[in-house]
Amino acid sequence: MTPSKRTPQQRDRRFARVRHVTQAIFLGSCATSALFVGYAASAAHSTTTVPVTTPPTTSGATTTTDGTTTTTVRHETATTTVPKTTPTTAARTIPTPPTTLKKVAPTTVYTPPTTAPVTTTTVCSSTPSGRVICY
């Protein structure tokens, strides 16, 4: 084995240079991450949520002479107050017309499974002596 051409001091200086480069890369990535987090935090917009009131609904079911059931659903007037930027704020009401639903008996179609013919394949192989084996 041949002795190293570098002295221990040269080797130590080389390791120190590598350590300094590694530290510089690590500190640079940390600084970049911190700057990105600061930018993302300042670019984020705050959101304000407004509570929404759900109006109660009333329904009535009636059965007709042909056996079907007709359901009438009435939505009561919903009132939601949302603050505006103008000094005058007023509640807005949106009336909805009653909806009539007709129930129909569900129908299901059953298709029985069919049987498929079973097919098998024959595999043949030959030996170097010329003998053929099929299975």
CSV table of N, CA, C and O in Angstrom, one decimal:
chain,number,residue,atom,x,y,z
A,1,MET,N,0.8,-1.2,0.0
A,1,MET,CA,0.0,0.0,0.0
A,1,MET,C,0.9,1.2,0.0
A,1,MET,O,1.8,1.3,0.8
A,2,THR,N,0.5,2.2,-0.9
A,2,THR,CA,1.4,3.4,-1.0
A,2,THR,C,0.9,4.4,0.0
A,2,THR,O,-0.3,4.5,0.3
A,3,PRO,N,1.8,5.2,0.5
A,3,PRO,CA,1.3,6.2,1.5
A,3,PRO,C,0.6,7.3,0.8
A,3,PRO,O,0.8,7.6,-0.4
A,4,SER,N,-0.3,8.0,1.5
A,4,SER,CA,-1.1,9.1,0.9
A,4,SER,C,-0.2,10.3,0.6
A,4,SER,O,0.7,10.6,1.3
A,5,LYS,N,-0.6,10.9,-0.5
A,5,LYS,CA,0.2,12.1,-1.0
A,5,LYS,C,-0.2,13.4,-0.2
A,5,LYS,O,0.5,14.4,-0.3
A,6,ARG,N,-1.2,13.3,0.6
A,6,ARG,CA,-1.7,14.5,1.3
A,6,ARG,C,-1.2,14.3,2.8
A,6,ARG,O,-1.3,13.3,3.3
A,7,THR,N,-0.9,15.5,3.3
A,7,THR,CA,-0.6,15.5,4.7
A,7,THR,C,-1.9,15.5,5.5
A,7,THR,O,-2.9,15.9,5.0
A,8,PRO,N,-1.8,15.2,6.8
A,8,PRO,CA,-3.0,15.3,7.6
A,8,PRO,C,-3.6,16.7,7.7
A,8,PRO,O,-4.8,16.9,7.7
A,9,GLN,N,-2.8,17.7,7.6
A,9,GLN,CA,-3.3,19.1,7.6
A,9,GLN,C,-4.1,19.4,6.3
A,9,GLN,O,-5.1,20.0,6.3
A,10,GLN,N,-3.6,18.9,5.2
A,10,GLN,CA,-4.3,19.1,3.9
A,10,GLN,C,-5.6,18.4,3.9
A,10,GLN,O,-6.7,18.9,3.5
A,11,ARG,N,-5.6,17.2,4.5
A,11,ARG,CA,-6.9,16.4,4.6
A,11,ARG,C,-7.9,17.1,5.5
A,11,ARG,O,-9.1,17.2,5.1
A,12,ASP,N,-7.4,17.6,6.6
A,12,ASP,CA,-8.3,18.4,7.5
A,12,ASP,C,-8.9,19.6,6.8
A,12,ASP,O,-10.1,20.0,7.0
A,13,ARG,N,-8.0,20.4,6.1
A,13,ARG,CA,-8.5,21.5,5.4
A,13,ARG,C,-9.6,21.2,4.3
A,13,ARG,O,-10.6,21.9,4.1
A,14,ARG,N,-9.4,20.0,3.6
A,14,ARG,CA,-10.4,19.6,2.6
A,14,ARG,C,-11.7,19.3,3.3
A,14,ARG,O,-12.8,19.7,2.8
A,15,PHE,N,-11.7,18.5,4.4
A,15,PHE,CA,-12.9,18.2,5.1
A,15,PHE,C,-13.6,19.5,5.6
A,15,PHE,O,-14.8,19.6,5.6
A,16,ALA,N,-12.8,20.5,6.1
A,16,ALA,CA,-13.4,21.7,6.6
A,16,ALA,C,-14.1,22.5,5.4
A,16,ALA,O,-15.2,23.0,5.6
A,17,ARG,N,-13.5,22.5,4.2
A,17,ARG,CA,-14.1,23.1,3.1
A,17,ARG,C,-15.4,22.4,2.7
A,17,ARG,O,-16.4,23.1,2.5
A,18,VAL,N,-15.4,21.1,2.7
A,18,VAL,CA,-16.7,20.4,2.4
A,18,VAL,C,-17.7,20.6,3.5
A,18,VAL,O,-18.9,20.8,3.2
A,19,ARG,N,-17.3,20.7,4.8
A,19,ARG,CA,-18.3,21.0,5.8
A,19,ARG,C,-18.8,22.4,5.7
A,19,ARG,O,-20.0,22.6,5.9
A,20,HIS,N,-18.0,23.4,5.3
A,20,HIS,CA,-18.5,24.8,5.1
A,20,HIS,C,-19.5,24.8,4.0
A,20,HIS,O,-20.5,25.6,4.0
A,21,VAL,N,-19.2,24.1,2.9
A,21,VAL,CA,-20.1,24.1,1.7
A,21,VAL,C,-21.5,23.5,2.1
A,21,VAL,O,-22.5,24.0,1.8
A,22,THR,N,-21.4,22.4,2.9
A,22,THR,CA,-22.6,21.8,3.3
A,22,THR,C,-23.4,22.7,4.2
A,22,THR,O,-24.7,22.8,4.1
A,23,GLN,N,-22.8,23.4,5.1
A,23,GLN,CA,-23.5,24.3,6.0
A,23,GLN,C,-24.1,25.4,5.3
A,23,GLN,O,-25.2,25.9,5.6
A,24,ALA,N,-23.4,25.9,4.3
A,24,ALA,CA,-23.9,27.0,3.5
A,24,ALA,C,-25.2,26.6,2.7
A,24,ALA,O,-26.2,27.4,2.6
A,25,ILE,N,-25.2,25.4,2.2
A,25,ILE,CA,-26.3,24.9,1.4
A,25,ILE,C,-27.5,24.7,2.4
A,25,ILE,O,-28.6,25.1,2.1
A,26,PHE,N,-27.2,24.2,3.6
A,26,PHE,CA,-28.3,24.0,4.6
A,26,PHE,C,-28.9,25.3,5.0
A,26,PHE,O,-30.1,25.5,5.1
A,27,LEU,N,-28.0,26.3,5.4
A,27,LEU,CA,-28.5,27.6,5.8
A,27,LEU,C,-29.3,28.3,4.7
A,27,LEU,O,-30.3,29.0,5.0
A,28,GLY,N,-28.8,28.2,3.5
A,28,GLY,CA,-29.5,28.8,2.4
A,28,GLY,C,-30.9,28.2,2.2
A,28,GLY,O,-31.9,29.0,1.9
A,29,SER,N,-31.0,26.9,2.3
A,29,SER,CA,-32.3,26.3,2.1
A,29,SER,C,-33.3,26.7,3.3
A,29,SER,O,-34.5,26.9,3.1
A,30,CYS,N,-32.7,26.8,4.5
A,30,CYS,CA,-33.6,27.3,5.6
A,30,CYS,C,-34.1,28.7,5.4
A,30,CYS,O,-35.2,29.0,5.6
A,31,ALA,N,-33.2,29.6,4.9
A,31,ALA,CA,-33.6,31.0,4.7
A,31,ALA,C,-34.6,31.0,3.6
A,31,ALA,O,-35.6,31.8,3.7
A,32,THR,N,-34.4,30.2,2.5
A,32,THR,CA,-35.4,30.2,1.4
A,32,THR,C,-36.8,29.7,1.9
A,32,THR,O,-37.8,30.3,1.6
A,33,SER,N,-36.8,28.7,2.8
A,33,SER,CA,-38.0,28.2,3.3
A,33,SER,C,-38.7,29.2,4.2
A,33,SER,O,-39.9,29.4,4.1
A,34,ALA,N,-37.9,29.9,5.0
A,34,ALA,CA,-38.5,31.0,5.8
A,34,ALA,C,-39.1,32.1,5.0
A,34,ALA,O,-40.2,32.6,5.3
A,35,LEU,N,-38.4,32.5,4.0
A,35,LEU,CA,-39.0,33.6,3.1
A,35,LEU,C,-40.2,33.1,2.4
A,35,LEU,O,-41.2,33.9,2.3
A,36,PHE,N,-40.3,31.9,1.9
A,36,PHE,CA,-41.5,31.4,1.3
A,36,PHE,C,-42.7,31.3,2.2
A,36,PHE,O,-43.8,31.7,1.9
A,37,VAL,N,-42.4,30.9,3.5
A,37,VAL,CA,-43.5,30.8,4.5
A,37,VAL,C,-44.0,32.2,4.7
A,37,VAL,O,-45.2,32.4,4.9
A,38,GLY,N,-43.1,33.2,4.9
A,38,GLY,CA,-43.6,34.5,5.1
A,38,GLY,C,-44.4,35.1,3.9
A,38,GLY,O,-45.4,35.8,4.1
A,39,TYR,N,-43.9,34.8,2.7
A,39,TYR,CA,-44.7,35.2,1.5
A,39,TYR,C,-46.1,34.6,1.5
A,39,TYR,O,-47.0,35.2,1.2
A,40,ALA,N,-46.1,33.3,1.7
A,40,ALA,CA,-47.4,32.6,1.7
A,40,ALA,C,-48.4,33.1,2.7
A,40,ALA,O,-49.5,33.2,2.5
A,41,ALA,N,-47.8,33.4,3.9
A,41,ALA,CA,-48.7,33.9,5.0
A,41,ALA,C,-49.2,35.3,4.6
A,41,ALA,O,-50.4,35.6,4.9
A,42,SER,N,-48.4,36.1,4.0
A,42,SER,CA,-48.9,37.5,3.7
A,42,SER,C,-49.8,37.5,2.5
A,42,SER,O,-50.7,38.3,2.3
A,43,ALA,N,-49.7,36.5,1.6
A,43,ALA,CA,-50.5,36.4,0.4
A,43,ALA,C,-51.8,35.7,0.7
A,43,ALA,O,-52.8,35.9,-0.1
A,44,ALA,N,-52.0,35.0,1.8
A,44,ALA,CA,-53.2,34.4,2.2
A,44,ALA,C,-54.3,35.4,2.5
A,44,ALA,O,-54.0,36.4,3.2
A,45,HIS,N,-55.5,35.2,2.1
A,45,HIS,CA,-56.6,36.1,2.4
A,45,HIS,C,-57.4,35.5,3.5
A,45,HIS,O,-57.7,34.3,3.5
A,46,SER,N,-57.9,36.3,4.4
A,46,SER,CA,-58.8,35.8,5.4
A,46,SER,C,-60.2,35.7,4.9
A,46,SER,O,-60.6,36.5,4.1
A,47,THR,N,-60.9,34.7,5.3
A,47,THR,CA,-62.2,34.5,4.9
A,47,THR,C,-63.2,34.7,6.0
A,47,THR,O,-62.9,34.4,7.2
A,48,THR,N,-64.4,35.2,5.7
A,48,THR,CA,-65.4,35.4,6.7
A,48,THR,C,-66.6,34.6,6.4
A,48,THR,O,-67.0,34.6,5.2
A,49,THR,N,-67.1,33.9,7.3
A,49,THR,CA,-68.2,33.0,7.1
A,49,THR,C,-69.5,33.7,7.7
A,49,THR,O,-69.4,34.3,8.7
A,50,VAL,N,-70.6,33.5,6.9
A,50,VAL,CA,-71.9,34.1,7.4
A,50,VAL,C,-72.8,32.9,7.7
A,50,VAL,O,-72.9,32.0,6.9
A,51,PRO,N,-73.4,32.9,8.9
A,51,PRO,CA,-74.3,31.8,9.2
A,51,PRO,C,-75.5,31.8,8.3
A,51,PRO,O,-76.1,32.9,8.0
A,52,VAL,N,-75.9,30.7,7.8
A,52,VAL,CA,-77.1,30.6,7.0
A,52,VAL,C,-78.2,29.9,7.7
A,52,VAL,O,-78.0,28.9,8.4
A,53,THR,N,-79.4,30.5,7.7
A,53,THR,CA,-80.5,29.9,8.4
A,53,THR,C,-81.3,29.0,7.4
A,53,THR,O,-81.6,29.3,6.3
A,54,THR,N,-81.6,27.8,7.9
A,54,THR,CA,-82.4,26.8,7.1
A,54,THR,C,-83.9,26.9,7.5
A,54,THR,O,-84.2,26.8,8.6
A,55,PRO,N,-84.7,27.2,6.5
A,55,PRO,CA,-86.1,27.4,6.8
A,55,PRO,C,-86.8,26.1,7.1
A,55,PRO,O,-86.4,25.0,6.5
A,56,PRO,N,-87.8,26.0,8.0
A,56,PRO,CA,-88.5,24.8,8.2
A,56,PRO,C,-89.4,24.5,7.0
A,56,PRO,O,-89.9,25.4,6.3
A,57,THR,N,-89.7,23.2,6.7
A,57,THR,CA,-90.5,22.8,5.6
A,57,THR,C,-91.7,22.1,6.2
A,57,THR,O,-91.6,21.4,7.2
A,58,THR,N,-92.8,22.2,5.5
A,58,THR,CA,-94.0,21.5,5.9
A,58,THR,C,-94.5,20.7,4.7
A,58,THR,O,-94.3,21.1,3.6
A,59,SER,N,-95.0,19.5,4.9
A,59,SER,CA,-95.4,18.6,3.8
A,59,SER,C,-96.7,17.9,4.2
A,59,SER,O,-97.0,17.7,5.4
A,60,GLY,N,-97.4,17.6,3.2
A,60,GLY,CA,-98.7,16.8,3.5
A,60,GLY,C,-98.8,15.8,2.4
A,60,GLY,O,-98.6,16.0,1.2
A,61,ALA,N,-99.2,14.6,2.8
A,61,ALA,CA,-99.3,13.4,1.9
A,61,ALA,C,-100.8,13.1,1.7
A,61,ALA,O,-101.5,13.0,2.7
A,62,THR,N,-101.2,12.9,0.5
A,62,THR,CA,-102.6,12.6,0.2
A,62,THR,C,-102.5,11.3,-0.7
A,62,THR,O,-101.6,11.2,-1.6
A,63,THR,N,-103.5,10.4,-0.6
A,63,THR,CA,-103.6,9.2,-1.4
A,63,THR,C,-104.7,9.4,-2.3
A,63,THR,O,-105.8,9.7,-1.9
A,64,THR,N,-104.5,9.2,-3.6
A,64,THR,CA,-105.5,9.4,-4.6
A,64,THR,C,-106.2,8.0,-4.8
A,64,THR,O,-105.9,7.0,-4.3
A,65,THR,N,-107.3,8.1,-5.7
A,65,THR,CA,-108.1,6.9,-5.9
A,65,THR,C,-107.4,5.8,-6.6
A,65,THR,O,-107.8,4.6,-6.5
A,66,ASP,N,-106.4,6.1,-7.4
A,66,ASP,CA,-105.7,5.0,-8.2
A,66,ASP,C,-104.6,4.4,-7.4
A,66,ASP,O,-103.8,3.6,-7.9
A,67,GLY,N,-104.4,4.7,-6.1
A,67,GLY,CA,-103.4,4.1,-5.2
A,67,GLY,C,-102.1,4.8,-5.1
A,67,GLY,O,-101.2,4.4,-4.4
A,68,THR,N,-101.8,5.8,-5.9
A,68,THR,CA,-100.6,6.5,-5.9
A,68,THR,C,-100.6,7.6,-4.8
A,68,THR,O,-101.7,8.1,-4.4
A,69,THR,N,-99.5,7.9,-4.2
A,69,THR,CA,-99.5,8.9,-3.2
A,69,THR,C,-98.9,10.2,-3.7
A,69,THR,O,-97.8,10.2,-4.4
A,70,THR,N,-99.5,11.3,-3.5
A,70,THR,CA,-99.1,12.6,-4.0
A,70,THR,C,-98.6,13.4,-2.7
A,70,THR,O,-99.4,13.5,-1.8
A,71,THR,N,-97.4,13.9,-2.7
A,71,THR,CA,-96.9,14.6,-1.6
A,71,THR,C,-96.7,16.1,-2.0
A,71,THR,O,-96.0,16.3,-3.0
A,72,THR,N,-97.2,17.0,-1.3
A,72,THR,CA,-97.0,18.4,-1.6
A,72,THR,C,-96.1,18.9,-0.5
A,72,THR,O,-96.3,18.8,0.7
A,73,VAL,N,-95.0,19.5,-1.0
A,73,VAL,CA,-94.0,20.1,-0.1
A,73,VAL,C,-94.0,21.6,-0.2
A,73,VAL,O,-93.9,22.1,-1.3
A,74,ARG,N,-94.2,22.3,0.9
A,74,ARG,CA,-94.2,23.8,0.9
A,74,ARG,C,-93.0,24.3,1.6
A,74,ARG,O,-92.7,23.9,2.8
A,75,HIS,N,-92.2,25.1,1.0
A,75,HIS,CA,-91.1,25.7,1.7
A,75,HIS,C,-91.6,27.1,2.2
A,75,HIS,O,-92.1,27.9,1.5
A,76,GLU,N,-91.3,27.3,3.5
A,76,GLU,CA,-91.7,28.6,4.0
A,76,GLU,C,-90.6,29.6,3.6
A,76,GLU,O,-89.5,29.2,3.2
A,77,THR,N,-91.0,30.8,3.7
A,77,THR,CA,-90.1,31.9,3.3
A,77,THR,C,-88.8,31.9,4.1
A,77,THR,O,-88.8,31.9,5.3
A,78,ALA,N,-87.7,31.8,3.4
A,78,ALA,CA,-86.4,31.9,4.1
A,78,ALA,C,-85.9,33.3,4.2
A,78,ALA,O,-86.0,34.0,3.2
A,79,THR,N,-85.4,33.6,5.3
A,79,THR,CA,-84.9,35.0,5.5
A,79,THR,C,-83.4,34.9,6.0
A,79,THR,O,-83.2,34.2,7.0
A,80,THR,N,-82.5,35.4,5.2
A,80,THR,CA,-81.1,35.4,5.6
A,80,THR,C,-80.7,36.9,5.5
A,80,THR,O,-80.9,37.6,4.6
A,81,THR,N,-80.0,37.3,6.6
A,81,THR,CA,-79.5,38.7,6.7
A,81,THR,C,-78.0,38.6,6.5
A,81,THR,O,-77.3,38.0,7.3
A,82,VAL,N,-77.5,39.3,5.5
A,82,VAL,CA,-76.1,39.4,5.3
A,82,VAL,C,-75.7,40.9,5.4
A,82,VAL,O,-76.3,41.7,4.7
A,83,PRO,N,-74.7,41.2,6.2
A,83,PRO,CA,-74.3,42.6,6.3
A,83,PRO,C,-73.7,43.1,5.0
A,83,PRO,O,-72.9,42.3,4.3
A,84,LYS,N,-74.0,44.3,4.6
A,84,LYS,CA,-73.5,44.9,3.4
A,84,LYS,C,-72.6,46.0,3.7
A,84,LYS,O,-72.5,46.4,4.9
A,85,THR,N,-71.8,46.5,2.7
A,85,THR,CA,-70.9,47.5,3.0
A,85,THR,C,-71.6,48.9,3.0
A,85,THR,O,-71.0,49.9,3.5
A,86,THR,N,-72.8,49.0,2.5
A,86,THR,CA,-73.5,50.2,2.5
A,86,THR,C,-74.2,50.4,3.9
A,86,THR,O,-74.4,49.5,4.6
A,87,PRO,N,-74.5,51.6,4.2
A,87,PRO,CA,-75.0,51.9,5.6
A,87,PRO,C,-76.4,51.3,5.8
A,87,PRO,O,-76.8,51.0,6.9
A,88,THR,N,-77.2,51.1,4.7
A,88,THR,CA,-78.5,50.5,4.9
A,88,THR,C,-78.5,49.0,4.6
A,88,THR,O,-78.0,48.6,3.6
A,89,THR,N,-79.0,48.3,5.6
A,89,THR,CA,-79.0,46.8,5.5
A,89,THR,C,-80.5,46.4,5.6
A,89,THR,O,-81.2,46.9,6.5
A,90,ALA,N,-80.9,45.5,4.7
A,90,ALA,CA,-82.3,45.1,4.7
A,90,ALA,C,-82.3,43.6,4.5
A,90,ALA,O,-81.4,43.0,3.8
A,91,ALA,N,-83.3,42.9,5.1
A,91,ALA,CA,-83.4,41.5,4.9
A,91,ALA,C,-84.0,41.2,3.6
A,91,ALA,O,-84.9,41.9,3.1
A,92,ARG,N,-83.6,40.1,2.9
A,92,ARG,CA,-84.1,39.8,1.6
A,92,ARG,C,-84.8,38.4,1.8
A,92,ARG,O,-84.3,37.5,2.3
A,93,THR,N,-86.1,38.4,1.3
A,93,THR,CA,-86.8,37.2,1.3
A,93,THR,C,-87.1,36.6,-0.1
A,93,THR,O,-87.3,37.4,-1.0
A,94,ILE,N,-86.9,35.3,-0.2
A,94,ILE,CA,-87.1,34.7,-1.5
A,94,ILE,C,-88.2,33.6,-1.4
A,94,ILE,O,-88.0,32.6,-0.7
A,95,PRO,N,-89.4,33.9,-1.9
A,95,PRO,CA,-90.5,32.9,-1.8
A,95,PRO,C,-90.2,31.8,-2.8
A,95,PRO,O,-89.7,32.0,-3.9
A,96,THR,N,-90.6,30.6,-2.5
A,96,THR,CA,-90.5,29.5,-3.4
A,96,THR,C,-91.9,28.8,-3.5
A,96,THR,O,-92.6,28.7,-2.6
A,97,PRO,N,-92.2,28.4,-4.8
A,97,PRO,CA,-93.5,27.9,-5.0
A,97,PRO,C,-93.6,26.4,-4.5
A,97,PRO,O,-92.6,25.8,-4.3
A,98,PRO,N,-94.8,25.9,-4.1
A,98,PRO,CA,-94.9,24.6,-3.6
A,98,PRO,C,-94.6,23.6,-4.7
A,98,PRO,O,-94.9,23.8,-5.9
A,99,THR,N,-94.0,22.5,-4.3
A,99,THR,CA,-93.6,21.4,-5.3
A,99,THR,C,-94.5,20.2,-5.0
A,99,THR,O,-94.6,19.8,-3.9
A,100,THR,N,-95.0,19.6,-6.1
A,100,THR,CA,-95.8,18.4,-5.9
A,100,THR,C,-95.0,17.2,-6.5
A,100,THR,O,-94.5,17.2,-7.6
A,101,LEU,N,-94.9,16.2,-5.6
A,101,LEU,CA,-94.1,15.0,-6.0
A,101,LEU,C,-95.1,13.8,-6.1
A,101,LEU,O,-96.0,13.7,-5.2
A,102,LYS,N,-94.9,12.9,-7.0
A,102,LYS,CA,-95.7,11.8,-7.2
A,102,LYS,C,-94.9,10.5,-7.0
A,102,LYS,O,-93.9,10.4,-7.7
A,103,LYS,N,-95.3,9.7,-6.1
A,103,LYS,CA,-94.5,8.4,-5.8
A,103,LYS,C,-94.9,7.4,-6.8
A,103,LYS,O,-96.1,7.2,-7.1
A,104,VAL,N,-93.9,6.7,-7.3
A,104,VAL,CA,-94.1,5.6,-8.3
A,104,VAL,C,-93.5,4.4,-7.7
A,104,VAL,O,-92.4,4.4,-7.2
A,105,ALA,N,-94.1,3.2,-7.9
A,105,ALA,CA,-93.6,2.0,-7.4
A,105,ALA,C,-92.3,1.7,-8.2
A,105,ALA,O,-92.3,1.7,-9.4
A,106,PRO,N,-91.2,1.3,-7.5
A,106,PRO,CA,-90.0,1.0,-8.2
A,106,PRO,C,-90.1,-0.3,-9.0
A,106,PRO,O,-90.8,-1.3,-8.5
A,107,THR,N,-89.5,-0.4,-10.1
A,107,THR,CA,-89.4,-1.7,-10.9
A,107,THR,C,-88.0,-2.1,-11.0
A,107,THR,O,-87.1,-1.3,-11.3
A,108,THR,N,-87.8,-3.4,-10.8
A,108,THR,CA,-86.5,-4.0,-11.0
A,108,THR,C,-86.6,-5.1,-12.1
A,108,THR,O,-87.5,-5.9,-12.1
A,109,VAL,N,-85.6,-5.1,-12.9
A,109,VAL,CA,-85.6,-6.1,-13.9
A,109,VAL,C,-84.5,-7.1,-13.6
A,109,VAL,O,-83.3,-6.7,-13.4
A,110,TYR,N,-84.8,-8.4,-13.5
A,110,TYR,CA,-83.8,-9.4,-13.1
A,110,TYR,C,-83.5,-10.2,-14.4
A,110,TYR,O,-84.3,-10.7,-15.1
A,111,THR,N,-82.2,-10.2,-14.6
A,111,THR,CA,-81.7,-11.0,-15.7
A,111,THR,C,-80.9,-12.2,-15.2
A,111,THR,O,-79.9,-12.0,-14.4
A,112,PRO,N,-81.4,-13.4,-15.4
A,112,PRO,CA,-80.8,-14.6,-14.9
A,112,PRO,C,-79.4,-14.8,-15.5
A,112,PRO,O,-79.2,-14.4,-16.7
A,113,PRO,N,-78.4,-15.3,-14.8
A,113,PRO,CA,-77.1,-15.5,-15.4
A,113,PRO,C,-77.1,-16.6,-16.4
A,113,PRO,O,-77.9,-17.6,-16.4
A,114,THR,N,-76.3,-16.5,-17.4
A,114,THR,CA,-76.2,-17.5,-18.5
A,114,THR,C,-74.9,-18.3,-18.3
A,114,THR,O,-74.0,-17.8,-17.7
A,115,THR,N,-75.0,-19.5,-18.7
A,115,THR,CA,-73.8,-20.4,-18.6
A,115,THR,C,-73.0,-20.3,-19.8
A,115,THR,O,-73.5,-20.3,-21.0
A,116,ALA,N,-71.7,-20.2,-19.7
A,116,ALA,CA,-70.8,-20.1,-20.8
A,116,ALA,C,-70.1,-21.5,-21.0
A,116,ALA,O,-69.8,-22.2,-20.0
A,117,PRO,N,-69.8,-21.9,-22.2
A,117,PRO,CA,-69.2,-23.1,-22.4
A,117,PRO,C,-67.7,-23.1,-21.9
A,117,PRO,O,-67.1,-22.0,-22.0
A,118,VAL,N,-67.3,-24.2,-21.3
A,118,VAL,CA,-65.9,-24.2,-20.8
A,118,VAL,C,-65.0,-24.7,-21.9
A,118,VAL,O,-65.2,-25.8,-22.5
A,119,THR,N,-64.0,-23.9,-22.2
A,119,THR,CA,-63.0,-24.3,-23.2
A,119,THR,C,-61.7,-24.5,-22.5
A,119,THR,O,-61.3,-23.7,-21.6
A,120,THR,N,-60.9,-25.5,-22.9
A,120,THR,CA,-59.6,-25.7,-22.4
A,120,THR,C,-58.6,-25.7,-23.6
A,120,THR,O,-59.0,-26.1,-24.7
A,121,THR,N,-57.4,-25.3,-23.3
A,121,THR,CA,-56.4,-25.3,-24.3
A,121,THR,C,-55.4,-26.4,-24.0
A,121,THR,O,-55.1,-26.8,-22.9
A,122,THR,N,-54.9,-27.0,-25.1
A,122,THR,CA,-53.9,-28.1,-25.0
A,122,THR,C,-52.5,-27.5,-25.2
A,122,THR,O,-52.3,-26.8,-26.2
A,123,VAL,N,-51.6,-27.8,-24.3
A,123,VAL,CA,-50.3,-27.3,-24.3
A,123,VAL,C,-49.4,-28.5,-24.6
A,123,VAL,O,-49.4,-29.5,-23.9
A,124,CYS,N,-48.6,-28.4,-25.7
A,124,CYS,CA,-47.7,-29.5,-26.0
A,124,CYS,C,-46.2,-28.9,-25.9
A,124,CYS,O,-46.0,-27.8,-26.3
A,125,SER,N,-45.3,-29.8,-25.5
A,125,SER,CA,-43.9,-29.4,-25.5
A,125,SER,C,-43.1,-30.6,-25.9
A,125,SER,O,-43.6,-31.8,-25.9
A,126,SER,N,-42.0,-30.4,-26.4
A,126,SER,CA,-41.1,-31.5,-27.0
A,126,SER,C,-39.8,-31.5,-26.2
A,126,SER,O,-39.3,-30.4,-25.8
A,127,THR,N,-39.2,-32.6,-26.1
A,127,THR,CA,-37.9,-32.8,-25.5
A,127,THR,C,-36.9,-32.8,-26.6
A,127,THR,O,-37.2,-32.9,-27.8
A,128,PRO,N,-35.6,-32.6,-26.2
A,128,PRO,CA,-34.5,-32.6,-27.2
A,128,PRO,C,-34.4,-33.9,-28.0
A,128,PRO,O,-34.0,-33.8,-29.1
A,129,SER,N,-34.9,-34.9,-27.5
A,129,SER,CA,-34.8,-36.2,-28.2
A,129,SER,C,-36.0,-36.3,-29.2
A,129,SER,O,-36.0,-37.3,-30.0
A,130,GLY,N,-36.9,-35.4,-29.2
A,130,GLY,CA,-38.0,-35.4,-30.2
A,130,GLY,C,-39.3,-36.0,-29.6
A,130,GLY,O,-40.3,-36.0,-30.4
A,131,ARG,N,-39.4,-36.3,-28.4
A,131,ARG,CA,-40.6,-36.8,-27.8
A,131,ARG,C,-41.6,-35.6,-27.5
A,131,ARG,O,-41.1,-34.6,-26.9
A,132,VAL,N,-42.8,-35.7,-27.9
A,132,VAL,CA,-43.8,-34.7,-27.7
A,132,VAL,C,-44.7,-35.1,-26.6
A,132,VAL,O,-45.3,-36.2,-26.5
A,133,ILE,N,-44.9,-34.1,-25.6
A,133,ILE,CA,-45.8,-34.3,-24.5
A,133,ILE,C,-46.9,-33.3,-24.5
A,133,ILE,O,-46.6,-32.1,-24.6
A,134,CYS,N,-48.2,-33.7,-24.5
A,134,CYS,CA,-49.3,-32.8,-24.5
A,134,CYS,C,-50.1,-32.9,-23.3
A,134,CYS,O,-50.3,-34.1,-22.8
A,135,TYR,N,-50.5,-31.9,-22.6
A,135,TYR,CA,-51.3,-31.9,-21.4
A,135,TYR,C,-52.3,-30.8,-21.4
A,135,TYR,O,-52.2,-29.8,-22.2
